[in-house]
Amino acid sequence: MKSFICIPYSFMAATALCAVAACSSSDEPLSPSPQEERQISFDAETASFIPQSRAADVTTTENIPEFRIWAYDYSLYSYVMNGVKVVRTGINSWSYSPAVDWTGNTMCFTAVSPASIDINTNPWWLDMLQYQNGGEEDLVVCRVANVRQTSGRLRLHFYHALSMVGVTIHSSLPSGSVRVKSATIVNVSNVGQFRYPSEGFNSSTTPEQVSECWDIYGQSTRIPVFLSDNGTPVLDSPLEADNQGYNFFIPSRLGVFDFDAYFNSSYLEIDYRIENPDGSTAWPDSSTDYRLLSRDNPGYGQIRLGLGDKLPDNRWLSGKRYRYSVNLSGPAEVPPGAASEKSRSASDGNSMDVDVSDL
């Protein structure tokens, strides 16, 4: 794990962790009473977003419904908040019960959303969460260390802990059509451990540093992102291969694709066939290399494309969205340099590009 710069936080430094959330004065709760002012309360925000580029299901400042938080007092050697659920009550207001007062001592706050997730706390080492990724919901994390306040609201800046991945399939056949049976992301992990850095996150924290907080448990999982009972034709409009609801992935370094050792590779596997205008199968046929035939879907061929081949360091990063665009313009083929029992056909022009953006 990469090291983080440890910066002591005063009240002003803690509130300056991130830019002020965009909200009008009408969004603010009423002025607190002196008693309420002594109670710990929160603002919450995520990373900066461009509204028109927000992906569905991504957690933002505006839609975090609730989070869980732990507040550790360094002087008392104890938690004054231990897995407390904090619920949104307005555009920029949050509530929990019973209320807890600021102690005046230096404290550390660790939080996670969704609130159904538990954190294994360990004040003598590292707080961490064991995560089984279901692929359907975003995961955001927060840690503010060395905070010393006696009143007022603490601004919590949440960071995306997962990557978002999507697949679009196009076809540019001169005649006939492509019919897609399935699309599967192969040799990644859906189980991991996220370790909160003891010094917390700060305004200079990068996606690479958040990604380094993950320990991955093996990378041999097959995750279907698209399935079709009878195959779906790719016609004039692109096919969004996302009908399995698996959108979020644990950030990881992706195994470099090797056609002859693909069991050690991280890749996108697409089972498809090419049909003539009359609906008969043009590919695969009796001359197709056995390694290009689908094992699970008889009558379909298969193409495998490396997920990390066009990414820096062959990796997915936290807080990034990866949109893979595949163009199927002919039969799959054994790539150059691969051991082959049959002669390779002429290049078919199949390709995959990836667009990377912030969540």
Short mmCIF file of C-alpha atoms in Angstrom, two decimals:
data_model
loop_
_atom_site.label_atom_id
_atom_site.label_comp_id
_atom_site.label_asym_id
_atom_site.label_seq_id
_atom_site.Cartn_x
_atom_site.Cartn_y
_atom_site.Cartn_z
CA MET A 1 0.00 0.00 0.00
CA LYS A 2 1.26 3.45 -0.86
CA SER A 3 1.97 5.77 2.04
CA PHE A 4 -0.19 8.79 2.77
CA ILE A 5 1.00 12.21 3.92
CA CYS A 6 0.03 12.64 7.57
CA ILE A 7 -1.30 16.15 8.21
CA PRO A 8 -2.51 17.29 11.64
CA TYR A 9 -6.03 18.63 11.34
CA SER A 10 -7.40 21.62 13.19
CA PHE A 11 -11.04 22.54 12.95
CA MET A 12 -10.31 24.79 9.98
CA ALA A 13 -8.20 22.16 8.24
CA ALA A 14 -10.85 19.51 8.68
CA THR A 15 -13.53 21.69 7.17
CA ALA A 16 -11.22 22.50 4.27
CA LEU A 17 -10.72 18.90 3.22
CA CYS A 18 -12.80 19.46 0.10
CA ALA A 19 -14.64 22.18 -1.75
CA VAL A 20 -17.85 23.40 -0.17
CA ALA A 21 -20.85 21.39 -1.37
CA ALA A 22 -23.05 23.29 -3.81
CA CYS A 23 -26.27 24.22 -2.02
CA SER A 24 -28.30 27.35 -1.48
CA SER A 25 -28.95 29.00 1.86
CA SER A 26 -32.42 27.44 1.83
CA ASP A 27 -30.76 24.04 2.01
CA GLU A 28 -29.19 24.83 5.36
CA PRO A 29 -30.89 23.70 8.59
CA LEU A 30 -32.04 26.28 11.10
CA SER A 31 -29.40 27.83 13.34
CA PRO A 32 -28.61 25.37 16.13
CA SER A 33 -29.23 26.13 19.78
CA PRO A 34 -26.18 26.35 22.12
CA GLN A 35 -26.87 22.80 23.27
CA GLU A 36 -27.14 21.54 19.71
CA GLU A 37 -23.95 23.40 18.81
CA ARG A 38 -22.05 21.21 21.29
CA GLN A 39 -23.30 18.07 19.57
CA ILE A 40 -21.40 16.31 16.82
CA SER A 41 -23.16 16.88 13.50
CA PHE A 42 -22.19 16.43 9.88
CA ASP A 43 -22.05 17.68 6.34
CA ALA A 44 -21.42 14.97 3.75
CA GLU A 45 -20.09 15.20 0.22
CA THR A 46 -18.49 13.03 -2.43
CA ALA A 47 -15.96 13.86 -5.12
CA SER A 48 -16.66 16.58 -7.68
CA PHE A 49 -19.13 15.59 -10.38
CA ILE A 50 -20.11 16.91 -13.80
CA PRO A 51 -23.92 16.57 -13.63
CA GLN A 52 -24.45 15.57 -17.26
CA SER A 53 -21.88 12.76 -17.01
CA ARG A 54 -23.18 11.08 -13.88
CA ALA A 55 -23.84 7.39 -14.33
CA ALA A 56 -26.93 5.70 -12.96
CA ASP A 57 -26.55 4.18 -9.48
CA VAL A 58 -23.47 6.27 -8.62
CA THR A 59 -23.54 7.67 -5.09
CA THR A 60 -23.34 11.47 -5.02
CA THR A 61 -23.71 14.21 -2.43
CA GLU A 62 -27.35 14.53 -3.39
CA ASN A 63 -28.34 10.87 -3.06
CA ILE A 64 -26.46 9.33 -0.13
CA PRO A 65 -29.46 8.22 1.98
CA GLU A 66 -27.49 7.16 5.06
CA PHE A 67 -24.09 6.11 6.31
CA ARG A 68 -22.52 4.48 9.35
CA ILE A 69 -19.82 6.19 11.36
CA TRP A 70 -17.30 5.44 14.08
CA ALA A 71 -15.73 8.26 16.12
CA TYR A 72 -12.64 7.38 18.16
CA ASP A 73 -11.30 9.65 20.92
CA TYR A 74 -7.51 9.34 21.11
CA SER A 75 -7.36 10.65 24.69
CA LEU A 76 -10.18 8.49 26.05
CA TYR A 77 -8.95 5.43 24.12
CA SER A 78 -12.55 4.65 23.26
CA TYR A 79 -15.26 5.17 20.68
CA VAL A 80 -17.80 7.88 21.39
CA MET A 81 -19.72 6.79 18.27
CA ASN A 82 -19.58 3.10 17.42
CA GLY A 83 -21.23 2.15 14.14
CA VAL A 84 -23.93 4.81 14.47
CA LYS A 85 -26.34 5.07 11.56
CA VAL A 86 -26.69 8.64 10.26
CA VAL A 87 -29.76 9.31 8.11
CA ARG A 88 -30.43 12.10 5.65
CA THR A 89 -33.27 14.36 6.80
CA GLY A 90 -32.96 17.07 4.14
CA ILE A 91 -30.86 18.33 1.27
CA ASN A 92 -27.99 19.21 3.59
CA SER A 93 -29.01 17.88 6.99
CA TRP A 94 -28.41 14.59 8.82
CA SER A 95 -29.74 12.97 11.96
CA TYR A 96 -28.75 10.23 14.41
CA SER A 97 -29.81 9.29 17.91
CA PRO A 98 -28.89 9.62 20.70
CA ALA A 99 -26.89 12.79 20.16
CA VAL A 100 -23.17 12.82 21.12
CA ASP A 101 -21.27 15.88 22.30
CA TRP A 102 -17.85 16.94 21.13
CA THR A 103 -15.30 15.90 23.75
CA GLY A 104 -12.76 18.63 23.02
CA ASN A 105 -10.13 15.93 22.46
CA THR A 106 -8.50 14.89 19.21
CA MET A 107 -10.68 12.38 17.38
CA CYS A 108 -10.82 10.20 14.29
CA PHE A 109 -13.96 9.61 12.20
CA THR A 110 -14.39 6.59 9.93
CA ALA A 111 -17.52 6.12 7.80
CA VAL A 112 -19.02 3.99 5.04
CA SER A 113 -22.11 4.00 2.83
CA PRO A 114 -24.31 2.02 2.34
CA ALA A 115 -25.03 1.78 6.05
CA SER A 116 -25.60 -1.97 5.84
CA ILE A 117 -21.84 -2.50 5.72
CA ASP A 118 -19.89 -3.02 8.93
CA ILE A 119 -16.31 -1.92 9.60
CA ASN A 120 -13.98 -4.06 11.68
CA THR A 121 -12.50 -1.39 13.92
CA ASN A 122 -9.02 -1.66 15.41
CA PRO A 123 -7.71 1.57 16.98
CA TRP A 124 -4.25 0.06 17.49
CA TRP A 125 -3.73 -0.82 13.83
CA LEU A 126 -6.10 -0.36 10.88
CA ASP A 127 -9.87 -0.21 10.51
CA MET A 128 -11.03 -2.40 7.65
CA LEU A 129 -14.10 -3.81 5.99
CA GLN A 130 -14.53 -7.26 4.48
CA TYR A 131 -16.39 -6.75 1.23
CA GLN A 132 -18.40 -9.15 -0.90
CA ASN A 133 -19.23 -7.24 -4.06
CA GLY A 134 -22.67 -7.82 -5.55
CA GLY A 135 -22.02 -5.40 -8.38
CA GLU A 136 -25.27 -3.44 -8.07
CA GLU A 137 -24.42 -0.64 -5.63
CA ASP A 138 -21.72 1.93 -5.19
CA LEU A 139 -19.43 1.88 -2.13
CA VAL A 140 -18.13 5.13 -0.68
CA VAL A 141 -15.71 5.51 2.23
CA CYS A 142 -14.52 8.32 4.47
CA ARG A 143 -11.84 8.79 7.11
CA VAL A 144 -10.93 12.08 8.81
CA ALA A 145 -8.09 11.75 11.32
CA ASN A 146 -6.75 14.09 14.00
CA VAL A 147 -9.85 16.27 14.30
CA ARG A 148 -10.17 18.55 17.32
CA GLN A 149 -13.47 20.41 17.59
CA THR A 150 -15.70 21.63 20.38
CA SER A 151 -18.73 22.63 18.31
CA GLY A 152 -20.23 22.76 14.84
CA ARG A 153 -20.62 20.42 11.91
CA LEU A 154 -17.84 18.24 10.59
CA ARG A 155 -17.56 17.95 6.83
CA LEU A 156 -17.16 14.34 5.73
CA HIS A 157 -15.76 13.82 2.25
CA PHE A 158 -16.61 10.40 0.83
CA TYR A 159 -14.47 8.70 -1.79
CA HIS A 160 -15.61 6.09 -4.30
CA ALA A 161 -14.01 2.77 -3.38
CA LEU A 162 -15.13 0.82 -6.47
CA SER A 163 -14.70 1.02 -10.23
CA MET A 164 -17.62 1.07 -12.65
CA VAL A 165 -17.44 -1.06 -15.81
CA GLY A 166 -19.76 -1.23 -18.81
CA VAL A 167 -19.69 -2.97 -22.19
CA THR A 168 -21.18 -1.85 -25.51
CA ILE A 169 -21.11 -4.08 -28.60
CA HIS A 170 -21.24 -2.75 -32.17
CA SER A 171 -21.21 -4.55 -35.50
CA SER A 172 -19.82 -3.39 -38.85
CA LEU A 173 -20.39 -6.46 -41.01
CA PRO A 174 -20.72 -5.68 -44.73
CA SER A 175 -23.58 -8.19 -44.89
CA GLY A 176 -25.42 -10.50 -42.53
CA SER A 177 -25.59 -9.86 -38.80
CA VAL A 178 -23.97 -10.62 -35.44
CA ARG A 179 -25.99 -12.41 -32.76
CA VAL A 180 -24.61 -12.15 -29.20
CA LYS A 181 -25.33 -14.91 -26.68
CA SER A 182 -23.30 -13.70 -23.68
CA ALA A 183 -20.64 -11.32 -22.43
CA THR A 184 -18.57 -12.26 -19.38
CA ILE A 185 -15.81 -10.51 -17.45
CA VAL A 186 -13.31 -13.21 -16.54
CA ASN A 187 -10.58 -13.53 -13.92
CA VAL A 188 -11.38 -10.63 -11.65
CA SER A 189 -12.29 -10.67 -7.96
CA ASN A 190 -15.57 -9.93 -6.21
CA VAL A 191 -14.17 -10.36 -2.67
CA GLY A 192 -11.67 -8.10 -0.96
CA GLN A 193 -10.60 -6.26 2.16
CA PHE A 194 -10.54 -2.47 2.27
CA ARG A 195 -8.03 -1.05 4.77
CA TYR A 196 -8.62 2.52 5.95
CA PRO A 197 -5.30 4.40 6.20
CA SER A 198 -4.54 5.39 9.78
CA GLU A 199 -3.72 8.96 8.73
CA GLY A 200 -7.01 9.29 6.86
CA PHE A 201 -7.83 10.74 3.47
CA ASN A 202 -7.18 14.37 2.61
CA SER A 203 -7.64 16.85 -0.22
CA SER A 204 -4.63 15.45 -2.11
CA THR A 205 -5.77 11.81 -1.96
CA THR A 206 -5.72 10.26 -5.45
CA PRO A 207 -7.68 7.37 -7.01
CA GLU A 208 -4.42 5.39 -7.01
CA GLN A 209 -4.08 5.81 -3.24
CA VAL A 210 -7.67 4.78 -2.57
CA SER A 211 -7.16 1.75 -4.85
CA GLU A 212 -4.07 0.71 -2.88
CA CYS A 213 -6.26 0.30 0.21
CA TRP A 214 -7.66 -2.90 -1.30
CA ASP A 215 -6.37 -6.40 -0.66
CA ILE A 216 -7.82 -8.72 -3.30
CA TYR A 217 -8.64 -12.36 -2.60
CA GLY A 218 -7.75 -14.17 -5.83
CA GLN A 219 -8.77 -13.22 -9.35
CA SER A 220 -10.53 -16.22 -10.82
CA THR A 221 -14.17 -15.13 -10.78
CA ARG A 222 -16.35 -15.17 -13.90
CA ILE A 223 -18.95 -12.39 -13.83
CA PRO A 224 -21.64 -12.41 -16.55
CA VAL A 225 -22.68 -8.91 -17.59
CA PHE A 226 -24.96 -9.98 -20.47
CA LEU A 227 -27.02 -13.12 -21.15
CA SER A 228 -29.57 -13.80 -23.88
CA ASP A 229 -31.75 -16.91 -24.16
CA ASN A 230 -31.76 -17.05 -27.94
CA GLY A 231 -28.99 -14.59 -28.72
CA THR A 232 -29.58 -10.89 -29.38
CA PRO A 233 -28.87 -9.46 -32.84
CA VAL A 234 -26.65 -6.39 -33.03
CA LEU A 235 -28.45 -4.21 -35.54
CA ASP A 236 -28.23 -0.51 -36.30
CA SER A 237 -27.88 0.62 -32.68
CA PRO A 238 -25.17 -0.62 -30.27
CA LEU A 239 -26.03 -3.39 -27.83
CA GLU A 240 -25.65 -2.32 -24.20
CA ALA A 241 -24.34 -5.55 -22.65
CA ASP A 242 -25.48 -4.82 -19.10
CA ASN A 243 -28.66 -6.78 -18.47
CA GLN A 244 -27.25 -8.68 -15.46
CA GLY A 245 -27.10 -5.59 -13.23
CA TYR A 246 -23.41 -6.02 -12.38
CA ASN A 247 -21.93 -2.54 -12.78
CA PHE A 248 -19.41 -2.03 -9.96
CA PHE A 249 -16.13 -3.92 -9.56
CA ILE A 250 -13.37 -4.04 -6.96
CA PRO A 251 -10.37 -2.09 -8.29
CA SER A 252 -7.51 -4.38 -9.20
CA ARG A 253 -4.52 -4.94 -11.41
CA LEU A 254 -5.68 -6.91 -14.42
CA GLY A 255 -3.75 -9.92 -15.67
CA VAL A 256 -2.17 -9.20 -19.06
CA PHE A 257 -4.01 -11.12 -21.76
CA ASP A 258 -2.29 -14.19 -23.21
CA PHE A 259 -4.29 -16.26 -25.71
CA ASP A 260 -2.35 -19.42 -24.85
CA ALA A 261 -2.61 -18.89 -21.06
CA TYR A 262 -5.88 -17.05 -20.73
CA PHE A 263 -6.57 -18.68 -17.36
CA ASN A 264 -4.00 -16.21 -15.97
CA SER A 265 -5.49 -13.27 -17.87
CA SER A 266 -8.25 -10.78 -17.11
CA TYR A 267 -10.42 -10.48 -20.19
CA LEU A 268 -13.82 -9.89 -21.73
CA GLU A 269 -15.32 -13.04 -23.24
CA ILE A 270 -18.09 -12.68 -25.83
CA ASP A 271 -19.97 -15.65 -27.29
CA TYR A 272 -21.44 -14.71 -30.66
CA ARG A 273 -22.18 -16.02 -34.11
CA ILE A 274 -22.38 -14.47 -37.55
CA GLU A 275 -25.54 -15.08 -39.54
CA ASN A 276 -26.19 -14.82 -43.26
CA PRO A 277 -29.06 -12.61 -44.44
CA ASP A 278 -31.26 -15.72 -44.55
CA GLY A 279 -30.56 -16.49 -40.87
CA SER A 280 -28.22 -19.43 -41.45
CA THR A 281 -24.93 -19.55 -39.54
CA ALA A 282 -21.91 -18.19 -41.41
CA TRP A 283 -19.52 -18.52 -38.44
CA PRO A 284 -18.44 -20.60 -36.62
CA ASP A 285 -18.14 -23.43 -39.08
CA SER A 286 -16.42 -26.79 -39.39
CA SER A 287 -13.02 -25.16 -40.01
CA THR A 288 -13.08 -22.94 -36.91
CA ASP A 289 -10.19 -23.49 -34.48
CA TYR A 290 -11.53 -25.37 -31.43
CA ARG A 291 -10.16 -22.65 -29.14
CA LEU A 292 -12.54 -20.17 -30.74
CA LEU A 293 -15.65 -22.25 -30.02
CA SER A 294 -17.86 -21.55 -27.00
CA ARG A 295 -17.82 -24.35 -24.44
CA ASP A 296 -21.10 -23.32 -22.83
CA ASN A 297 -23.09 -22.27 -25.89
CA PRO A 298 -22.98 -24.77 -28.77
CA GLY A 299 -23.24 -23.14 -32.17
CA TYR A 300 -21.50 -19.96 -31.02
CA GLY A 301 -17.93 -18.81 -31.46
CA GLN A 302 -15.97 -16.89 -28.85
CA ILE A 303 -13.68 -13.90 -28.77
CA ARG A 304 -11.51 -12.97 -25.77
CA LEU A 305 -10.22 -9.41 -25.36
CA GLY A 306 -7.80 -8.20 -22.67
CA LEU A 307 -9.46 -5.81 -20.21
CA GLY A 308 -6.28 -4.02 -19.17
CA ASP A 309 -4.36 -3.93 -22.42
CA LYS A 310 -5.14 -0.27 -23.13
CA LEU A 311 -5.08 0.98 -19.52
CA PRO A 312 -2.16 2.52 -17.62
CA ASP A 313 -0.53 -0.17 -15.47
CA ASN A 314 -3.20 -2.64 -16.61
CA ARG A 315 -5.50 -1.69 -13.76
CA TRP A 316 -8.92 -0.44 -12.74
CA LEU A 317 -8.87 2.44 -10.25
CA SER A 318 -11.33 3.49 -7.56
CA GLY A 319 -13.68 6.25 -8.63
CA LYS A 320 -13.22 5.62 -12.35
CA ARG A 321 -15.73 4.51 -14.96
CA TYR A 322 -14.51 2.20 -17.73
CA ARG A 323 -16.68 1.92 -20.83
CA TYR A 324 -15.54 -0.81 -23.20
CA SER A 325 -16.70 -0.50 -26.80
CA VAL A 326 -16.35 -3.70 -28.86
CA ASN A 327 -16.66 -3.77 -32.64
CA LEU A 328 -17.45 -7.23 -34.07
CA SER A 329 -16.84 -7.10 -37.81
CA GLY A 330 -16.03 -10.73 -38.54
CA PRO A 331 -15.03 -14.11 -37.09
CA ALA A 332 -12.74 -14.32 -34.09
CA GLU A 333 -9.26 -15.50 -34.90
CA VAL A 334 -6.17 -16.92 -33.24
CA PRO A 335 -3.93 -13.88 -32.61
CA PRO A 336 -0.43 -13.48 -34.09
CA GLY A 337 2.25 -15.32 -32.15
CA ALA A 338 -0.12 -17.82 -30.55
CA ALA A 339 0.61 -21.52 -30.83
CA SER A 340 -1.85 -22.84 -33.38
CA GLU A 341 -2.68 -26.17 -34.93
CA LYS A 342 -4.33 -24.42 -37.86
CA SER A 343 -3.45 -21.59 -40.14
CA ARG A 344 -4.70 -18.18 -39.16
CA SER A 345 -7.27 -16.45 -41.30
CA ALA A 346 -6.85 -12.93 -42.62
CA SER A 347 -7.34 -10.17 -40.09
CA ASP A 348 -11.05 -9.71 -39.36
CA GLY A 349 -10.83 -6.24 -37.83
CA ASN A 350 -12.51 -7.05 -34.51
CA SER A 351 -11.46 -4.47 -31.93
CA MET A 352 -12.11 -3.06 -28.46
CA ASP A 353 -11.56 0.46 -27.18
CA VAL A 354 -12.05 1.78 -23.65
CA ASP A 355 -13.13 5.22 -22.47
CA VAL A 356 -12.16 6.24 -18.93
CA SER A 357 -13.90 8.97 -16.93
CA ASP A 358 -14.47 9.99 -13.32
CA LEU A 359 -17.54 8.73 -11.47
#
